[in-house]
mmCIF file of C-alpha atoms in Angstrom:
data_model
loop_
_atom_site.group_PDB
_atom_site.id
_atom_site.type_symbol
_atom_site.label_atom_id
_atom_site.label_comp_id
_atom_site.label_asym_id
_atom_site.label_seq_id
_atom_site.Cartn_x
_atom_site.Cartn_y
_atom_site.Cartn_z
ATOM 1 C CA MET A 28 0.326 -0.231 0.125
ATOM 2 C CA ARG A 29 1.869 3.355 -1.396
ATOM 3 C CA PHE A 30 1.036 6.615 1.488
ATOM 4 C CA THR A 31 2.624 9.707 1.319
ATOM 5 C CA LYS A 32 3.226 12.098 4.089
ATOM 6 C CA MET A 33 2.220 15.802 4.255
ATOM 7 C CA HIS A 34 1.873 18.483 6.983
ATOM 8 C CA GLY A 35 0.686 21.706 7.615
ATOM 9 C CA LEU A 36 2.619 23.338 10.105
ATOM 10 C CA GLY A 37 4.340 20.667 11.414
ATOM 11 C CA ASN A 38 -0.526 18.617 12.367
ATOM 12 C CA ASP A 39 1.687 15.478 10.326
ATOM 13 C CA TYR A 40 -0.852 13.520 7.845
ATOM 14 C CA ILE A 41 -0.419 9.482 6.087
ATOM 15 C CA PHE A 42 -2.731 10.515 2.405
ATOM 16 C CA LEU A 43 -4.244 7.118 1.907
ATOM 17 C CA ASN A 44 -5.260 7.011 -2.295
ATOM 18 C CA CYS A 45 -8.966 5.547 -1.666
ATOM 19 C CA MET A 46 -10.843 6.768 -5.407
ATOM 20 C CA SER A 47 -10.514 3.371 -6.772
ATOM 21 C CA GLY A 48 -10.987 1.669 -3.126
ATOM 22 C CA THR A 49 -11.040 1.676 0.263
ATOM 23 C CA PRO A 50 -8.470 -0.303 2.717
ATOM 24 C CA ASP A 51 -11.133 -2.437 5.292
ATOM 25 C CA ASP A 52 -10.845 -1.486 8.804
ATOM 26 C CA LEU A 53 -9.793 2.030 8.853
ATOM 27 C CA PRO A 54 -9.972 2.645 12.475
ATOM 28 C CA GLY A 55 -7.315 -0.343 13.522
ATOM 29 C CA LEU A 56 -4.886 1.438 9.780
ATOM 30 C CA ALA A 57 -4.644 4.985 11.455
ATOM 31 C CA ARG A 58 -3.733 3.579 14.756
ATOM 32 C CA ARG A 59 -1.280 1.292 12.799
ATOM 33 C CA LEU A 60 -0.014 3.501 11.035
ATOM 34 C CA SER A 61 0.190 6.508 13.209
ATOM 35 C CA ASP A 62 2.099 5.115 16.097
ATOM 36 C CA ARG A 63 5.996 7.200 14.899
ATOM 37 C CA HIS A 64 7.561 3.989 16.635
ATOM 38 C CA PHE A 65 6.557 1.147 15.356
ATOM 39 C CA GLY A 66 4.776 3.278 11.629
ATOM 40 C CA VAL A 67 4.638 5.005 9.560
ATOM 41 C CA GLY A 68 3.722 8.143 12.011
ATOM 42 C CA GLY A 69 0.964 11.033 11.883
ATOM 43 C CA ASP A 70 -1.732 12.968 13.485
ATOM 44 C CA GLY A 71 -3.662 10.523 11.333
ATOM 45 C CA ILE A 72 -4.710 9.620 8.284
ATOM 46 C CA ILE A 73 -6.378 11.445 5.453
ATOM 47 C CA CYS A 74 -7.992 9.141 2.117
ATOM 48 C CA VAL A 75 -9.025 11.432 -0.683
ATOM 49 C CA CYS A 76 -12.103 9.067 -2.426
ATOM 50 C CA PRO A 77 -14.773 9.721 -4.998
ATOM 51 C CA ALA A 78 -17.419 12.263 -3.901
ATOM 52 C CA GLU A 79 -20.615 12.360 -5.625
ATOM 53 C CA GLN A 80 -20.783 15.774 -5.528
ATOM 54 C CA ALA A 81 -17.914 17.717 -4.480
ATOM 55 C CA ASP A 82 -14.050 17.438 -6.314
ATOM 56 C CA PHE A 83 -13.273 14.922 -3.642
ATOM 57 C CA LYS A 84 -14.329 13.681 -0.753
ATOM 58 C CA MET A 85 -12.009 13.977 2.344
ATOM 59 C CA ARG A 86 -11.696 10.824 5.529
ATOM 60 C CA MET A 87 -9.167 11.269 8.521
ATOM 61 C CA PHE A 88 -8.884 9.835 10.921
ATOM 62 C CA ASN A 89 -6.786 11.256 13.841
ATOM 63 C CA ALA A 90 -4.950 8.846 15.361
ATOM 64 C CA ASP A 91 -6.189 6.282 18.161
ATOM 65 C CA GLY A 92 -9.113 5.474 15.237
ATOM 66 C CA SER A 93 -11.814 7.938 15.864
ATOM 67 C CA GLU A 94 -12.964 9.466 12.916
ATOM 68 C CA GLY A 95 -12.766 12.864 12.381
ATOM 69 C CA ALA A 96 -15.360 15.448 10.889
ATOM 70 C CA MET A 97 -12.764 18.458 9.494
ATOM 71 C CA CYS A 98 -9.542 19.322 9.712
ATOM 72 C CA GLY A 99 -7.609 22.297 8.529
ATOM 73 C CA ASN A 100 -4.835 21.414 8.677
ATOM 74 C CA GLY A 101 -5.362 18.458 7.065
ATOM 75 C CA ILE A 102 -7.031 19.566 4.394
ATOM 76 C CA ARG A 103 -4.805 22.014 2.361
ATOM 77 C CA CYS A 104 -2.527 19.116 2.374
ATOM 78 C CA PHE A 105 -5.659 17.181 0.316
ATOM 79 C CA GLY A 106 -5.624 20.126 -1.981
ATOM 80 C CA LYS A 107 -1.606 19.804 -2.565
ATOM 81 C CA TYR A 108 -2.056 16.274 -3.070
ATOM 82 C CA VAL A 109 -5.022 16.001 -5.449
ATOM 83 C CA TYR A 110 -3.656 18.233 -7.793
ATOM 84 C CA ASP A 111 0.553 17.625 -7.366
ATOM 85 C CA LYS A 112 -0.334 13.735 -7.590
ATOM 86 C CA GLY A 113 -2.543 14.952 -11.174
ATOM 87 C CA LEU A 114 -6.165 14.054 -9.283
ATOM 88 C CA THR A 115 -7.228 17.178 -11.017
ATOM 89 C CA ASP A 116 -6.262 20.573 -12.817
ATOM 90 C CA ARG A 117 -8.252 22.609 -11.661
ATOM 91 C CA ARG A 118 -6.487 24.945 -9.195
ATOM 92 C CA HIS A 119 -10.506 26.219 -7.417
ATOM 93 C CA LEU A 120 -11.772 22.388 -6.086
ATOM 94 C CA THR A 121 -14.832 21.088 -3.389
ATOM 95 C CA VAL A 122 -13.863 18.279 -0.810
ATOM 96 C CA GLU A 123 -16.384 16.685 0.588
ATOM 97 C CA THR A 124 -16.294 16.161 4.972
ATOM 98 C CA GLY A 125 -17.636 15.292 7.413
ATOM 99 C CA ALA A 126 -18.815 18.661 8.350
ATOM 100 C CA GLY A 127 -20.220 19.091 4.926
ATOM 101 C CA GLU A 128 -18.537 20.940 0.954
ATOM 102 C CA ARG A 129 -15.408 23.022 1.832
ATOM 103 C CA ASP A 130 -14.326 25.332 -1.125
ATOM 104 C CA LEU A 131 -10.372 25.449 -1.478
ATOM 105 C CA SER A 132 -7.950 28.096 -3.636
ATOM 106 C CA LEU A 133 -5.141 26.593 -3.769
ATOM 107 C CA LEU A 134 -1.367 28.850 -4.038
ATOM 108 C CA ILE A 135 1.077 26.861 -7.178
ATOM 109 C CA GLN A 136 4.778 28.150 -7.857
ATOM 110 C CA ASN A 137 6.399 26.582 -9.984
ATOM 111 C CA GLY A 138 3.826 23.655 -11.321
ATOM 112 C CA ALA A 139 3.452 22.326 -7.338
ATOM 113 C CA VAL A 140 0.889 23.041 -4.532
ATOM 114 C CA THR A 141 2.257 25.483 -1.434
ATOM 115 C CA GLY A 142 -0.470 26.448 0.155
ATOM 116 C CA ALA A 143 -4.243 27.074 0.732
ATOM 117 C CA ALA A 144 -7.013 29.468 1.370
ATOM 118 C CA VAL A 145 -10.129 27.257 2.725
ATOM 119 C CA GLY A 146 -13.613 28.671 3.016
ATOM 120 C CA MET A 147 -14.430 26.865 7.232
ATOM 121 C CA GLY A 148 -17.975 27.495 7.007
ATOM 122 C CA VAL A 149 -20.102 29.266 9.992
ATOM 123 C CA PRO A 150 -18.357 29.274 13.317
ATOM 124 C CA VAL A 151 -21.132 28.751 15.687
ATOM 125 C CA LEU A 152 -20.409 29.509 19.558
ATOM 126 C CA ASP A 153 -22.270 28.716 22.655
ATOM 127 C CA ALA A 154 -21.950 30.288 25.591
ATOM 128 C CA PRO A 155 -18.486 30.340 28.040
ATOM 129 C CA VAL A 156 -18.718 26.945 30.728
ATOM 130 C CA ALA A 157 -16.804 27.318 34.343
ATOM 131 C CA LEU A 158 -14.174 24.089 34.247
ATOM 132 C CA SER A 159 -12.432 23.220 36.966
ATOM 133 C CA LEU A 160 -9.132 22.261 35.672
ATOM 134 C CA ASP A 161 -5.829 21.083 37.988
ATOM 135 C CA GLY A 162 -6.988 23.667 40.901
ATOM 136 C CA ARG A 163 -7.604 26.303 39.109
ATOM 137 C CA GLU A 164 -10.473 28.002 37.385
ATOM 138 C CA TYR A 165 -11.154 28.671 34.042
ATOM 139 C CA ALA A 166 -13.673 29.996 31.145
ATOM 140 C CA ALA A 167 -13.895 27.556 28.376
ATOM 141 C CA VAL A 168 -15.689 28.705 25.112
ATOM 142 C CA PRO A 169 -17.622 26.183 23.170
ATOM 143 C CA VAL A 170 -16.584 27.056 19.378
ATOM 144 C CA SER A 171 -17.866 24.107 16.391
ATOM 145 C CA MET A 172 -16.853 25.021 13.396
ATOM 146 C CA GLY A 173 -18.765 21.375 12.409
ATOM 147 C CA ASN A 174 -15.640 19.863 14.834
ATOM 148 C CA PRO A 175 -16.192 20.597 18.342
ATOM 149 C CA HIS A 176 -13.983 23.072 20.114
ATOM 150 C CA ALA A 177 -12.777 24.422 24.007
ATOM 151 C CA VAL A 178 -11.587 27.690 23.391
ATOM 152 C CA VAL A 179 -9.911 28.790 27.132
ATOM 153 C CA GLU A 180 -8.208 32.294 27.804
ATOM 154 C CA ALA A 181 -4.678 32.222 29.367
ATOM 155 C CA ASP A 182 -2.282 34.089 30.851
ATOM 156 C CA ASP A 183 0.843 32.021 29.417
ATOM 157 C CA PRO A 184 0.098 29.565 26.965
ATOM 158 C CA ALA A 185 3.889 28.417 26.759
ATOM 159 C CA ALA A 186 4.182 27.611 30.580
ATOM 160 C CA LEU A 187 1.394 25.048 30.973
ATOM 161 C CA ASP A 188 0.923 21.782 31.761
ATOM 162 C CA LEU A 189 -0.736 20.957 28.546
ATOM 163 C CA ASN A 190 -0.286 17.060 29.101
ATOM 164 C CA VAL A 191 -2.328 17.172 31.796
ATOM 165 C CA LEU A 192 -5.027 19.057 31.287
ATOM 166 C CA GLY A 193 -5.813 18.530 27.640
ATOM 167 C CA PRO A 194 -7.441 14.862 28.775
ATOM 168 C CA LEU A 195 -9.312 16.946 31.523
ATOM 169 C CA VAL A 196 -10.405 19.216 29.228
ATOM 170 C CA GLU A 197 -11.552 16.664 26.316
ATOM 171 C CA ARG A 198 -12.943 14.127 28.448
ATOM 172 C CA HIS A 199 -14.579 16.196 30.127
ATOM 173 C CA PRO A 200 -18.394 16.022 31.034
ATOM 174 C CA ALA A 201 -19.545 18.969 28.554
ATOM 175 C CA PHE A 202 -18.303 17.180 26.450
ATOM 176 C CA PRO A 203 -19.701 13.852 26.335
ATOM 177 C CA ARG A 204 -18.753 13.486 22.310
ATOM 178 C CA ARG A 205 -15.151 15.280 23.523
ATOM 179 C CA VAL A 206 -14.020 18.111 22.650
ATOM 180 C CA ASN A 207 -10.839 19.295 20.547
ATOM 181 C CA ALA A 208 -8.550 22.525 23.574
ATOM 182 C CA GLU A 209 -8.012 25.654 22.820
ATOM 183 C CA PHE A 210 -5.508 27.294 25.247
ATOM 184 C CA VAL A 211 -4.666 30.898 23.770
ATOM 185 C CA ARG A 212 -3.511 34.117 24.673
ATOM 186 C CA VAL A 213 -4.016 37.412 23.149
ATOM 187 C CA VAL A 214 -1.414 39.557 22.128
ATOM 188 C CA ASN A 215 -2.564 42.608 20.210
ATOM 189 C CA ARG A 216 -5.913 42.763 18.093
ATOM 190 C CA ARG A 217 -4.258 41.208 15.124
ATOM 191 C CA GLU A 218 -2.584 38.123 16.395
ATOM 192 C CA LEU A 219 -3.533 35.044 18.572
ATOM 193 C CA GLU A 220 -0.527 32.777 20.229
ATOM 194 C CA MET A 221 -2.284 29.208 20.224
ATOM 195 C CA ARG A 222 -1.911 26.124 21.685
ATOM 196 C CA VAL A 223 -4.377 23.146 20.851
ATOM 197 C CA TRP A 224 -4.388 19.896 22.430
ATOM 198 C CA GLU A 225 -6.828 17.420 19.796
ATOM 199 C CA ARG A 226 -8.921 14.973 20.241
ATOM 200 C CA GLY A 227 -7.581 11.481 19.516
ATOM 201 C CA SER A 228 -4.542 12.873 18.917
ATOM 202 C CA GLY A 229 -3.331 14.600 22.184
ATOM 203 C CA GLU A 230 -0.962 17.985 21.391
ATOM 204 C CA THR A 231 0.313 19.047 17.996
ATOM 205 C CA LEU A 232 1.918 21.339 16.239
ATOM 206 C CA ALA A 233 -1.500 23.633 14.771
ATOM 207 C CA CYS A 234 -4.292 22.754 14.282
ATOM 208 C CA GLY A 235 -7.196 25.012 10.959
ATOM 209 C CA THR A 236 -9.827 24.039 13.112
ATOM 210 C CA GLY A 237 -8.646 25.328 16.448
ATOM 211 C CA ALA A 238 -7.099 28.295 14.735
ATOM 212 C CA CYS A 239 -10.432 29.237 13.088
ATOM 213 C CA ALA A 240 -12.869 28.711 16.464
ATOM 214 C CA SER A 241 -10.269 30.419 18.996
ATOM 215 C CA ALA A 242 -10.048 33.023 17.053
ATOM 216 C CA ALA A 243 -13.670 33.714 16.296
ATOM 217 C CA ALA A 244 -14.127 33.353 20.625
ATOM 218 C CA MET A 245 -11.992 35.609 20.353
ATOM 219 C CA ILE A 246 -13.274 38.682 17.508
ATOM 220 C CA ALA A 247 -16.390 38.029 19.129
ATOM 221 C CA ALA A 248 -15.904 38.554 23.141
ATOM 222 C CA GLY A 249 -14.073 42.100 21.651
ATOM 223 C CA LYS A 250 -10.890 41.498 22.503
ATOM 224 C CA LEU A 251 -8.820 40.849 18.241
ATOM 225 C CA ASP A 252 -9.582 42.030 14.847
ATOM 226 C CA ARG A 253 -11.927 40.160 12.400
ATOM 227 C CA GLU A 254 -8.177 39.473 10.101
ATOM 228 C CA ALA A 255 -5.099 38.729 12.061
ATOM 229 C CA ALA A 256 -2.904 36.300 12.534
ATOM 230 C CA VAL A 257 -2.522 32.745 14.778
ATOM 231 C CA HIS A 258 1.294 31.839 16.214
ATOM 232 C CA LEU A 259 0.963 27.515 17.019
ATOM 233 C CA ALA A 260 3.629 25.623 17.590
ATOM 234 C CA GLY A 261 4.311 25.015 14.540
ATOM 235 C CA GLY A 262 3.670 28.497 12.459
ATOM 236 C CA ASP A 263 1.265 31.528 11.759
ATOM 237 C CA LEU A 264 -1.906 31.159 9.688
ATOM 238 C CA GLN A 265 -4.059 33.912 8.437
ATOM 239 C CA VAL A 266 -7.683 34.147 9.629
ATOM 240 C CA ARG A 267 -10.234 35.964 8.517
ATOM 241 C CA TRP A 268 -14.098 36.389 9.285
ATOM 242 C CA GLU A 269 -16.665 37.641 7.101
ATOM 243 C CA GLU A 270 -18.809 40.089 9.198
ATOM 244 C CA LYS A 271 -21.957 39.912 5.797
ATOM 245 C CA SER A 272 -21.265 35.825 4.908
ATOM 246 C CA GLY A 273 -20.794 35.081 8.765
ATOM 247 C CA GLN A 274 -17.520 32.757 6.610
ATOM 248 C CA MET A 275 -14.560 32.228 7.637
ATOM 249 C CA PHE A 276 -11.712 31.908 5.772
ATOM 250 C CA MET A 277 -8.224 30.168 6.527
ATOM 251 C CA THR A 278 -4.946 30.249 4.794
ATOM 252 C CA GLY A 279 -1.476 28.459 5.577
ATOM 253 C CA PRO A 280 1.315 26.079 3.558
ATOM 254 C CA ALA A 281 0.750 22.539 2.955
ATOM 255 C CA VAL A 282 4.111 20.334 2.467
ATOM 256 C CA THR A 283 5.266 16.529 1.090
ATOM 257 C CA VAL A 284 6.833 14.895 3.183
ATOM 258 C CA PHE A 285 8.201 12.043 1.676
ATOM 259 C CA ASP A 286 6.531 8.471 -0.261
ATOM 260 C CA GLY A 287 6.368 5.717 0.279
ATOM 261 C CA GLU A 288 4.854 1.616 0.759
ATOM 262 C CA THR A 289 4.599 -0.208 3.583
ATOM 263 C CA ALA A 290 3.218 -3.766 3.579
ATOM 264 C CA ASP A 291 -0.155 -2.970 5.856
#
């Protein structure tokens, strides 16, 4: 079975061409391939599948085998995969995801995709939830980007022990389906610092849907402008929340690491 390892700001996935068929037991395959010691290593797998109405369909599975509805960094890499591999010559694509169709505008240099701008949908915010975590009180803002997020404002996200706090938020009783946890600090009205604990994968270097959810929470609170840079451990994403349409847009890079094959 051939695969391609790709990443968006260090949020890495193993891509499989499933246009002619899907392997058996994708949850088990995700767990085996994602293992960084005994497998390829990644935050999960992403399957490139045919779609009935969109140009392509994306299915993604986290490192623990759970299926996710949407992945912002993964969908930029998805666009690079289908273009660079010759599955399409279109620069504007629609991709079916578990969170609905998403529009991609590919950024191309010298015949290869370097990144993409993605229409991420309309953020849905709920009232803040009070959380008691490791002896401290936090306020988490629930935000849906087609997948669930809890955005927690912190004085210094870099100083937090996410190995402790991340699982506490992910599996908190307030979020019975589990949740992605973002810990954020507003640097100024055009910049946001963020660390993320992803549901089913743990701390990752970046999360595109998380960046959009975090920006939406801080914009709604009046602390951030509608267009801003989100600083993550793996690099920066540019986000823009249109006031008229309510749509959130995200722009960032996509990188191919290597191609390979496995006996799995």
